[in-house]
Amino acid sequence: MAKIAAADLERIRDAKAQEASFQDRIYCMICGGTGCHATGSIGVKEALEKEIVEKQLSEKVKIVETGCNGFCAMGPILVVQPEGIFYQKLSVEDIPELVESHLIGRKPVERLLYKDPVSKKRIEKQDDIPFFAHQKPIALRNKGLIDPEQIDDYIAKDGYFGAAKALFELTPQQIVEEVKTSGMRGRGGAGFPTGLKWQFCQASPGEIKYVLCNADEGDPGAFMDRSILEADPHAVMEGMIIAARAIDAHQGYIYARTEYPLAIRRLGIAIEQAKEYGLLGTDILGSGFDFDIEIYQGAGAFVCGEETALMRSIEGKRGMPRPRPPFPAHKGLWEKPSVLNNVETLANIGQIIRKGGKWYAGMGTETSKGTKVFALSGDVNNIGLVEVPMGTSLRKLIFDIGGGIPKKKKFKAVQLGGPSGGCVPEEHLDTPVDYEAIAKVGAIMGSGGVIIMDEDTCMVDMARFFMDFIQDESCGKCTPCREGTRRLLQILEKISEGRGEPGDIETMEALSEVIKESALCGLGQTGPNPVLSTLRYFRDEYEAHIYEKRCPAKRCVALLEFRIDPDICTSCGACFRACPAEAIAWKKKEPARIDKEKCIKCLTCFEKCKFGAIF
Amino acid sequence: MPKLIIDDISVAVPEGTKVIEAAEQVGIHIPRFCYHPALGSVGACRVCAVKFLQGPFKGVQMSCMIEAADGMVVSTTDPEAVDFRRHVIEWLMINHPHDCPVCDEGGHCLLQDMTVSGGHGMRRYQGKKRTYLDQDLGPLVQHEMNRCIQCYRCSRFYQEYAGYRDLGVMGIASRVYYGRFGPGTLKSPFSGNLIDICPTGVYTDRPSRYKGRRWDYERTPSVCIHCCLGCRITVNVRYREVVRIEARYSPTVNGHFICDRGRYGFFYASSDRRPRKARSGGAETRPKNARDEAAHRLEEITARHGSGSVAVVGGSRSTLETLAAERRICRQLGWQGPSLFTGTEESAAARRAAGHLTTDLAVSLEALKNADLILVAGADPINEAPMAALAIRQAARNGAHIEVIDPRPVTLPLEYVHRPAGTDKISEILRGLGKPSTEDASGDIQDLAARLDQSRRPVVVCGAGKIASERTVEQAARLARNLRRAGKKAGLFFVMTGANTFAACRMAGDPADLETLLLMIEDGKVRALVVVEADPMSEYPDLARLVDALAKLDLMVVLDCIDTETARAAHVFFPTQTFFETGGTLINNEARIQQARPAFAGGTPISQTGGGSHPPRVFRDDIPGTEALSAGQLLMDIVSALSGGISRSVEEFDGVAPEFSGFDPVEATGERGTWAKLPLRTAAGPDSPQMGGETPIKKGELLLVESVYGTEALSRSSPWLQELESEPALTLHPEDASRWGLQHGDRCELSTEAGALTVPVHTSRSTAPGTLVLPRHRRLRWQVFQHFRSGLDTVRIRKTGGEGA
């Protein structure tokens, strides 16, 4: 490959379009995201390749390994284009039938199609599936549609046209104006206006500046950035080129955690290909502008997602935050003015520049424009990655797109914004996805992790889990975060072990207030949020733990005491056979009994009993 | 100058001052753990919270992070801030042991003070405390991690301030651990500062462990005498024993820190090998008898051979008072000397340096930190004056360019450019740089010349003694002066050989050096020697010649506080008091006059007199071991016993040297001893023979150099520092090594007509080709080489060990 000029972008795009339209080809888009890799998509892909060779379909059928499709719960996923037929949960054994029936006979295999949990009907086309139908992909627009390891695929989808426009048609000021017009706010969680951030850095004096991409996604249950990098790495790089042009930077770093090997590998390939095309390096597209990107792998410390800690980490120092000001726009990486944006933010930039800020601002709410990517996980049917316009209600997100709660359980709460966020109960489910509206109900937009919890979730236990995460991921620099969060965890552990005392709630509240006030960085300042937000909506559960020594959700093992209701017990003996501690006495035709002394509260009998006799 | 109000007190402070510092200026000590004036702010501990009532910041904020600004109204006593600090201290105390009454640090623990003053008196936490395994950090520093409050001071000092990497932080969250990354002893020669800087007892002083508590000690401000810098120290004495040295803050000399040589070199003062009795002919005798004998024999000799047949030999570890006494005696009695230097070249170089040091050029260590370019010529700071290396590092951290021109493999804990040039080339390079127009500079140094041209505050750091020649000193001074003329705030910083070398330069008589004096002994002109606090037998590079010469003497009187070879060879020996007992005046390399008070009255430590038990079993009405007097006093006593001798008090300086007329050290140093008032003027004198030009080195030369541990006269007896000594080795360029078939790690024998010694071979590419470097180490009989810089034509090198040997 040789270096290309701006005009070549159109040539490549048009050639790709022709290739697709002239040749009557079938494209098998097999998902190659981490989720589908885990469920076996590599084997499926190999089986498919083998079958196609055997059936001599190589000319006609083309297999493309795409990035994450988004519907991770259904992996391995195959979408047959151009019709967009969606196959789910494929196994190697399904492949001969699929090839025979669909690729040769042009008849989709009914049993492998998506089945709507409500109507129980099979749905053929991806776009008709509710999970996809309610989405509006911009950052994720190329997911499942291109091969992330082929730069031409990205260019074919109008890729790098935004960068070309920024380089040839717009001045740095105009770029910043365009981004400001778009109303784009930082998708990493804080929601700081991106245009403003760029403007500060642009105005900051200095010959050397840096553009940084924060791909150190660390929230439990969040995988937006990973999926974007796996599915469309060029989009992020295009955003960085545009940012570099806006602030006049010539070096960029993508800080990604080592735990994302696939994302890092694809990014590496993308950077290589972009360099060969001259989209990175010196004199990009003949514009005279130089910019290069390097990947920096972090060791996976949560705190390195904090901007000042991230920069110290790139510098080779301990990833510890430092107080702001000075802000990175003035003194960032190596004390030079720097712009740090989240992966998702950058993935939108190319489109914003190509289509204009006004186009982007046309979506969303008054203060939150555009779309937002969410990672649905927890007790929800459609675990996966979705992108919805700002203003979509949480209810729509969880029930229409997410498909509701499995096993007919009741919804209890949704945790937004990861450990630093908060939980939102049923009564606030109509809150729109909007930075301010979500903050009002005590959570934060965050980076987009959405953890749905059903009625079996103990909120004290949930707070304990997140507190454990936070105290474990504290960098250890400032006292409130290092010692205070640990203290909170210890009190929560005490409560969930049945040793809670009157006054514990008040102590936690007082502690939380001081930690919020006194911690050095965002991690510590938002550290007490899991406690505060659960106390806000589920104080009664705490009280039940402390005063009644009872866990309403039956999660806190220490507080459980198992009994068998003799009226319900059918004397089937399942519990007796399953008990590892020989704590259950059982004779035929007599209700079983649990010996409290021997019971180790392992929950095995509770889960084995089909009749709900054990409580 | 922003003006602000702190606790109703109005204060104006310089731009950029943090609120915590501003408060200190009006006497309000805001609690702090992570903040340290030398290390700056990091905002980690959160205990310096104060409430901002008015101004650009509002509410509770960290006073170490916020710069004072106009209109600020700050309250340190606001209930909200007090409550905030109480919480932080409570958190820190969660895991801290509650053993203050028996803890080593108790009584001088910042955490203890803050806990009490912060109002955290009741413990609410009921759980277990976090515990750690400690590390063995070596003989100097004791590690006790359970006490740690994670303030990061140690790692910031060790890595950022001092530039060593072997100790730091590991782990995150509540698993944070401070220690060495691998097993072994701390590598930094500044490690003792960890003890001073730790706000609690994680790092404590190991040699003084269990010897007492802070309040048991007699604590006296003093000055370090282990190199030329004169760092300020605090001496801790208990039961007549010097047990511990701490750094004492000095805004101009050493700042907050000192080096480990200075901190742990004091062992000689309380050693059980310290001579406590006068000796005559090797046998102990009463002081009066010894004095009478010395006086009698001196009188006899002068009667027979004239007053010029007696000479005084001294050294640069004596106080100004002692040196003045030596000089006055020599002048008044017509004796030779005092000879205060070992070699002729050394004496010439040092005296030329002292002559060039004018008030406008002399820079303090503090000023060295502010330089923007430092040129180190013929000096090896880490080994010769360790704290200078620390100051140079601070300059480098502030962006200064550091360049070293030296034949030795100089290592500094910072980034620098090293030009390994032979001793004969250093002055040439300096001369090239010193020309008014940099265009004349040869291509090789164009780059450095250009940098010098662009610099605003350049400092030339130059050796002045055994390695750097008089010519190098001259060129360094000319370069500094030329830079000054070019409008720069240029400075000159000489690294001298001893604590009081500057004073020795002014007090030295004729002959000024032992080398010249030896000629006079050899031809029988000098018949008696009075050696005052000097040890020629382990300092003079040609031992065989020295021994022969000393054998010709009719009398050798030695006055010293340590047991030396020279002392053992004396006909009459007098024990003297150490600097800790006498106090006195020192003039450091910057010509700064500093005064120390006596730290204690002297005497044999109770630990020795009691035979291990206390109180001692034998009771007496005097203090044992107090025969010793100050060297100056002793000298005057001996002389006043001479008929027609002089009897003036030691402290009088009139008539000793012109600039000392009417000199009063107490007045000169002021209450805090902050600056020398000694008038400095150019008194370089005419060019001496060496100044004509450097003799080019033909076959190469062997340099006998100083190393941080093991060479300095007093500290080399410290058992703790002896543990840290690395085996003295011959260092040379690998290409030179191959000339003798040597490789790194081999052993080789170095021999001259006078003897031989065997040492390991180290090769280093930063050694100048043609130069062999060997430390004047206590473990080596290096006095076979005859000169500090000896030509290789007199030295034979033979491989004795290693591959193929």
PDB file of N, CA and C in Angstrom, chain A residues 28-72:
ATOM      1  N   CYS A  28     -21.195 -13.194   4.925  1.00  0.00           N
ATOM      2  CA  CYS A  28     -21.470 -13.770   6.250  1.00  0.00           C
ATOM      3  C   CYS A  28     -20.693 -12.983   7.277  1.00  0.00           C
ATOM      4  N   MET A  29     -21.411 -12.110   8.003  1.00  0.00           N
ATOM      5  CA  MET A  29     -20.733 -11.270   8.986  1.00  0.00           C
ATOM      6  C   MET A  29     -20.750 -12.015  10.326  1.00  0.00           C
ATOM      7  N   ILE A  30     -19.630 -12.601  10.634  1.00  0.00           N
ATOM      8  CA  ILE A  30     -19.595 -13.352  11.894  1.00  0.00           C
ATOM      9  C   ILE A  30     -18.955 -12.490  12.974  1.00  0.00           C
ATOM     10  N   CYS A  31     -19.619 -12.467  14.100  1.00  0.00           N
ATOM     11  CA  CYS A  31     -19.153 -11.554  15.159  1.00  0.00           C
ATOM     12  C   CYS A  31     -17.834 -12.042  15.750  1.00  0.00           C
ATOM     13  N   GLY A  32     -16.868 -11.161  15.780  1.00  0.00           N
ATOM     14  CA  GLY A  32     -15.553 -11.508  16.339  1.00  0.00           C
ATOM     15  C   GLY A  32     -15.229 -10.679  17.558  1.00  0.00           C
ATOM     16  N   GLY A  33     -16.279 -10.276  18.271  1.00  0.00           N
ATOM     17  CA  GLY A  33     -16.040  -9.535  19.512  1.00  0.00           C
ATOM     18  C   GLY A  33     -15.595 -10.496  20.613  1.00  0.00           C
ATOM     19  N   THR A  34     -15.120  -9.928  21.718  1.00  0.00           N
ATOM     20  CA  THR A  34     -14.623 -10.779  22.800  1.00  0.00           C
ATOM     21  C   THR A  34     -15.711 -11.701  23.332  1.00  0.00           C
ATOM     22  N   GLY A  35     -16.952 -11.167  23.411  1.00  0.00           N
ATOM     23  CA  GLY A  35     -18.061 -11.970  23.930  1.00  0.00           C
ATOM     24  C   GLY A  35     -18.302 -13.195  23.069  1.00  0.00           C
ATOM     25  N   CYS A  36     -18.371 -12.991  21.750  1.00  0.00           N
ATOM     26  CA  CYS A  36     -18.639 -14.110  20.854  1.00  0.00           C
ATOM     27  C   CYS A  36     -17.429 -15.039  20.748  1.00  0.00           C
ATOM     28  N   HIS A  37     -16.235 -14.474  20.850  1.00  0.00           N
ATOM     29  CA  HIS A  37     -15.040 -15.334  20.904  1.00  0.00           C
ATOM     30  C   HIS A  37     -15.182 -16.303  22.071  1.00  0.00           C
ATOM     31  N   ALA A  38     -15.696 -15.774  23.187  1.00  0.00           N
ATOM     32  CA  ALA A  38     -15.811 -16.592  24.396  1.00  0.00           C
ATOM     33  C   ALA A  38     -16.841 -17.697  24.228  1.00  0.00           C
ATOM     34  N   THR A  39     -17.884 -17.431  23.444  1.00  0.00           N
ATOM     35  CA  THR A  39     -18.912 -18.459  23.270  1.00  0.00           C
ATOM     36  C   THR A  39     -18.604 -19.368  22.078  1.00  0.00           C
ATOM     37  N   GLY A  40     -17.512 -19.132  21.377  1.00  0.00           N
ATOM     38  CA  GLY A  40     -17.074 -20.099  20.361  1.00  0.00           C
ATOM     39  C   GLY A  40     -17.178 -19.659  18.921  1.00  0.00           C
ATOM     40  N   SER A  41     -17.167 -18.343  18.678  1.00  0.00           N
ATOM     41  CA  SER A  41     -17.344 -17.891  17.295  1.00  0.00           C
ATOM     42  C   SER A  41     -16.160 -18.260  16.397  1.00  0.00           C
ATOM     43  N   ILE A  42     -14.984 -18.439  17.008  1.00  0.00           N
ATOM     44  CA  ILE A  42     -13.829 -18.785  16.163  1.00  0.00           C
ATOM     45  C   ILE A  42     -14.041 -20.164  15.542  1.00  0.00           C
ATOM     46  N   GLY A  43     -14.532 -21.104  16.348  1.00  0.00           N
ATOM     47  CA  GLY A  43     -14.815 -22.450  15.836  1.00  0.00           C
ATOM     48  C   GLY A  43     -15.899 -22.421  14.781  1.00  0.00           C
ATOM     49  N   VAL A  44     -16.909 -21.631  15.037  1.00  0.00           N
ATOM     50  CA  VAL A  44     -18.014 -21.527  14.072  1.00  0.00           C
ATOM     51  C   VAL A  44     -17.492 -20.965  12.751  1.00  0.00           C
ATOM     52  N   LYS A  45     -16.634 -19.958  12.871  1.00  0.00           N
ATOM     53  CA  LYS A  45     -16.103 -19.330  11.660  1.00  0.00           C
ATOM     54  C   LYS A  45     -15.272 -20.349  10.861  1.00  0.00           C
ATOM     55  N   GLU A  46     -14.463 -21.094  11.567  1.00  0.00           N
ATOM     56  CA  GLU A  46     -13.631 -22.091  10.876  1.00  0.00           C
ATOM     57  C   GLU A  46     -14.494 -23.161  10.213  1.00  0.00           C
ATOM     58  N   ALA A  47     -15.537 -23.601  10.925  1.00  0.00           N
ATOM     59  CA  ALA A  47     -16.448 -24.607  10.360  1.00  0.00           C
ATOM     60  C   ALA A  47     -17.123 -24.069   9.104  1.00  0.00           C
ATOM     61  N   LEU A  48     -17.504 -22.801   9.195  1.00  0.00           N
ATOM     62  CA  LEU A  48     -18.171 -22.164   8.060  1.00  0.00           C
ATOM     63  C   LEU A  48     -17.222 -22.072   6.858  1.00  0.00           C
ATOM     64  N   GLU A  49     -16.008 -21.681   7.133  1.00  0.00           N
ATOM     65  CA  GLU A  49     -15.012 -21.573   6.046  1.00  0.00           C
ATOM     66  C   GLU A  49     -14.801 -22.924   5.375  1.00  0.00           C
ATOM     67  N   LYS A  50     -14.706 -23.939   6.212  1.00  0.00           N
ATOM     68  CA  LYS A  50     -14.454 -25.287   5.690  1.00  0.00           C
ATOM     69  C   LYS A  50     -15.634 -25.742   4.826  1.00  0.00           C
ATOM     70  N   GLU A  51     -16.813 -25.509   5.362  1.00  0.00           N
ATOM     71  CA  GLU A  51     -18.030 -25.940   4.668  1.00  0.00           C
ATOM     72  C   GLU A  51     -18.159 -25.238   3.314  1.00  0.00           C
ATOM     73  N   ILE A  52     -17.818 -23.958   3.316  1.00  0.00           N
ATOM     74  CA  ILE A  52     -17.956 -23.185   2.073  1.00  0.00           C
ATOM     75  C   ILE A  52     -16.972 -23.674   1.021  1.00  0.00           C
ATOM     76  N   VAL A  53     -15.786 -24.022   1.481  1.00  0.00           N
ATOM     77  CA  VAL A  53     -14.822 -24.568   0.532  1.00  0.00           C
ATOM     78  C   VAL A  53     -15.325 -25.907  -0.009  1.00  0.00           C
ATOM     79  N   GLU A  54     -15.842 -26.695   0.907  1.00  0.00           N
ATOM     80  CA  GLU A  54     -16.321 -28.026   0.472  1.00  0.00           C
ATOM     81  C   GLU A  54     -17.474 -27.924  -0.511  1.00  0.00           C
ATOM     82  N   LYS A  55     -18.342 -26.970  -0.231  1.00  0.00           N
ATOM     83  CA  LYS A  55     -19.505 -26.807  -1.103  1.00  0.00           C
ATOM     84  C   LYS A  55     -19.196 -25.909  -2.298  1.00  0.00           C
ATOM     85  N   GLN A  56     -17.936 -25.576  -2.455  1.00  0.00           N
ATOM     86  CA  GLN A  56     -17.453 -24.759  -3.565  1.00  0.00           C
ATOM     87  C   GLN A  56     -18.223 -23.442  -3.695  1.00  0.00           C
ATOM     88  N   LEU A  57     -18.390 -22.774  -2.554  1.00  0.00           N
ATOM     89  CA  LEU A  57     -19.123 -21.510  -2.566  1.00  0.00           C
ATOM     90  C   LEU A  57     -18.186 -20.311  -2.413  1.00  0.00           C
ATOM     91  N   SER A  58     -16.901 -20.607  -2.468  1.00  0.00           N
ATOM     92  CA  SER A  58     -15.923 -19.556  -2.152  1.00  0.00           C
ATOM     93  C   SER A  58     -16.087 -18.301  -3.003  1.00  0.00           C
ATOM     94  N   GLU A  59     -16.476 -18.462  -4.230  1.00  0.00           N
ATOM     95  CA  GLU A  59     -16.636 -17.319  -5.128  1.00  0.00           C
ATOM     96  C   GLU A  59     -17.784 -16.425  -4.688  1.00  0.00           C
ATOM     97  N   LYS A  60     -18.793 -17.078  -4.208  1.00  0.00           N
ATOM     98  CA  LYS A  60     -20.055 -16.381  -3.991  1.00  0.00           C
ATOM     99  C   LYS A  60     -20.216 -15.844  -2.560  1.00  0.00           C
ATOM    100  N   VAL A  61     -19.669 -16.622  -1.627  1.00  0.00           N
ATOM    101  CA  VAL A  61     -19.876 -16.258  -0.222  1.00  0.00           C
ATOM    102  C   VAL A  61     -18.576 -15.718   0.361  1.00  0.00           C
ATOM    103  N   LYS A  62     -18.722 -14.601   1.012  1.00  0.00           N
ATOM    104  CA  LYS A  62     -17.538 -14.028   1.636  1.00  0.00           C
ATOM    105  C   LYS A  62     -17.756 -13.958   3.149  1.00  0.00           C
ATOM    106  N   ILE A  63     -16.759 -14.463   3.886  1.00  0.00           N
ATOM    107  CA  ILE A  63     -16.896 -14.446   5.345  1.00  0.00           C
ATOM    108  C   ILE A  63     -16.113 -13.259   5.896  1.00  0.00           C
ATOM    109  N   VAL A  64     -16.777 -12.467   6.725  1.00  0.00           N
ATOM    110  CA  VAL A  64     -16.124 -11.304   7.328  1.00  0.00           C
ATOM    111  C   VAL A  64     -16.217 -11.435   8.846  1.00  0.00           C
ATOM    112  N   GLU A  65     -15.070 -11.377   9.494  1.00  0.00           N
ATOM    113  CA  GLU A  65     -15.104 -11.356  10.964  1.00  0.00           C
ATOM    114  C   GLU A  65     -15.192  -9.903  11.398  1.00  0.00           C
ATOM    115  N   THR A  66     -16.326  -9.555  11.980  1.00  0.00           N
ATOM    116  CA  THR A  66     -16.547  -8.168  12.375  1.00  0.00           C
ATOM    117  C   THR A  66     -16.174  -7.987  13.832  1.00  0.00           C
ATOM    118  N   GLY A  67     -16.309  -6.735  14.261  1.00  0.00           N
ATOM    119  CA  GLY A  67     -16.164  -6.479  15.683  1.00  0.00           C
ATOM    120  C   GLY A  67     -17.455  -6.835  16.380  1.00  0.00           C
ATOM    121  N   CYS A  68     -17.563  -6.410  17.604  1.00  0.00           N
ATOM    122  CA  CYS A  68     -18.719  -6.794  18.429  1.00  0.00           C
ATOM    123  C   CYS A  68     -20.028  -6.344  17.799  1.00  0.00           C
ATOM    124  N   ASN A  69     -20.938  -7.292  17.678  1.00  0.00           N
ATOM    125  CA  ASN A  69     -22.265  -7.011  17.131  1.00  0.00           C
ATOM    126  C   ASN A  69     -23.106  -6.260  18.151  1.00  0.00           C
ATOM    127  N   GLY A  70     -22.857  -6.502  19.412  1.00  0.00           N
ATOM    128  CA  GLY A  70     -23.599  -5.800  20.455  1.00  0.00           C
ATOM    129  C   GLY A  70     -24.553  -6.689  21.222  1.00  0.00           C
ATOM    130  N   PHE A  71     -25.122  -7.677  20.539  1.00  0.00           N
ATOM    131  CA  PHE A  71     -26.118  -8.525  21.200  1.00  0.00           C
ATOM    132  C   PHE A  71     -25.393  -9.717  21.838  1.00  0.00           C
ATOM    133  N   CYS A  72     -24.549  -9.412  22.780  1.00  0.00           N
ATOM    134  CA  CYS A  72     -23.589 -10.388  23.289  1.00  0.00           C
ATOM    135  C   CYS A  72     -24.247 -11.613  23.905  1.00  0.00           C
TER     136      CYS A  72
END
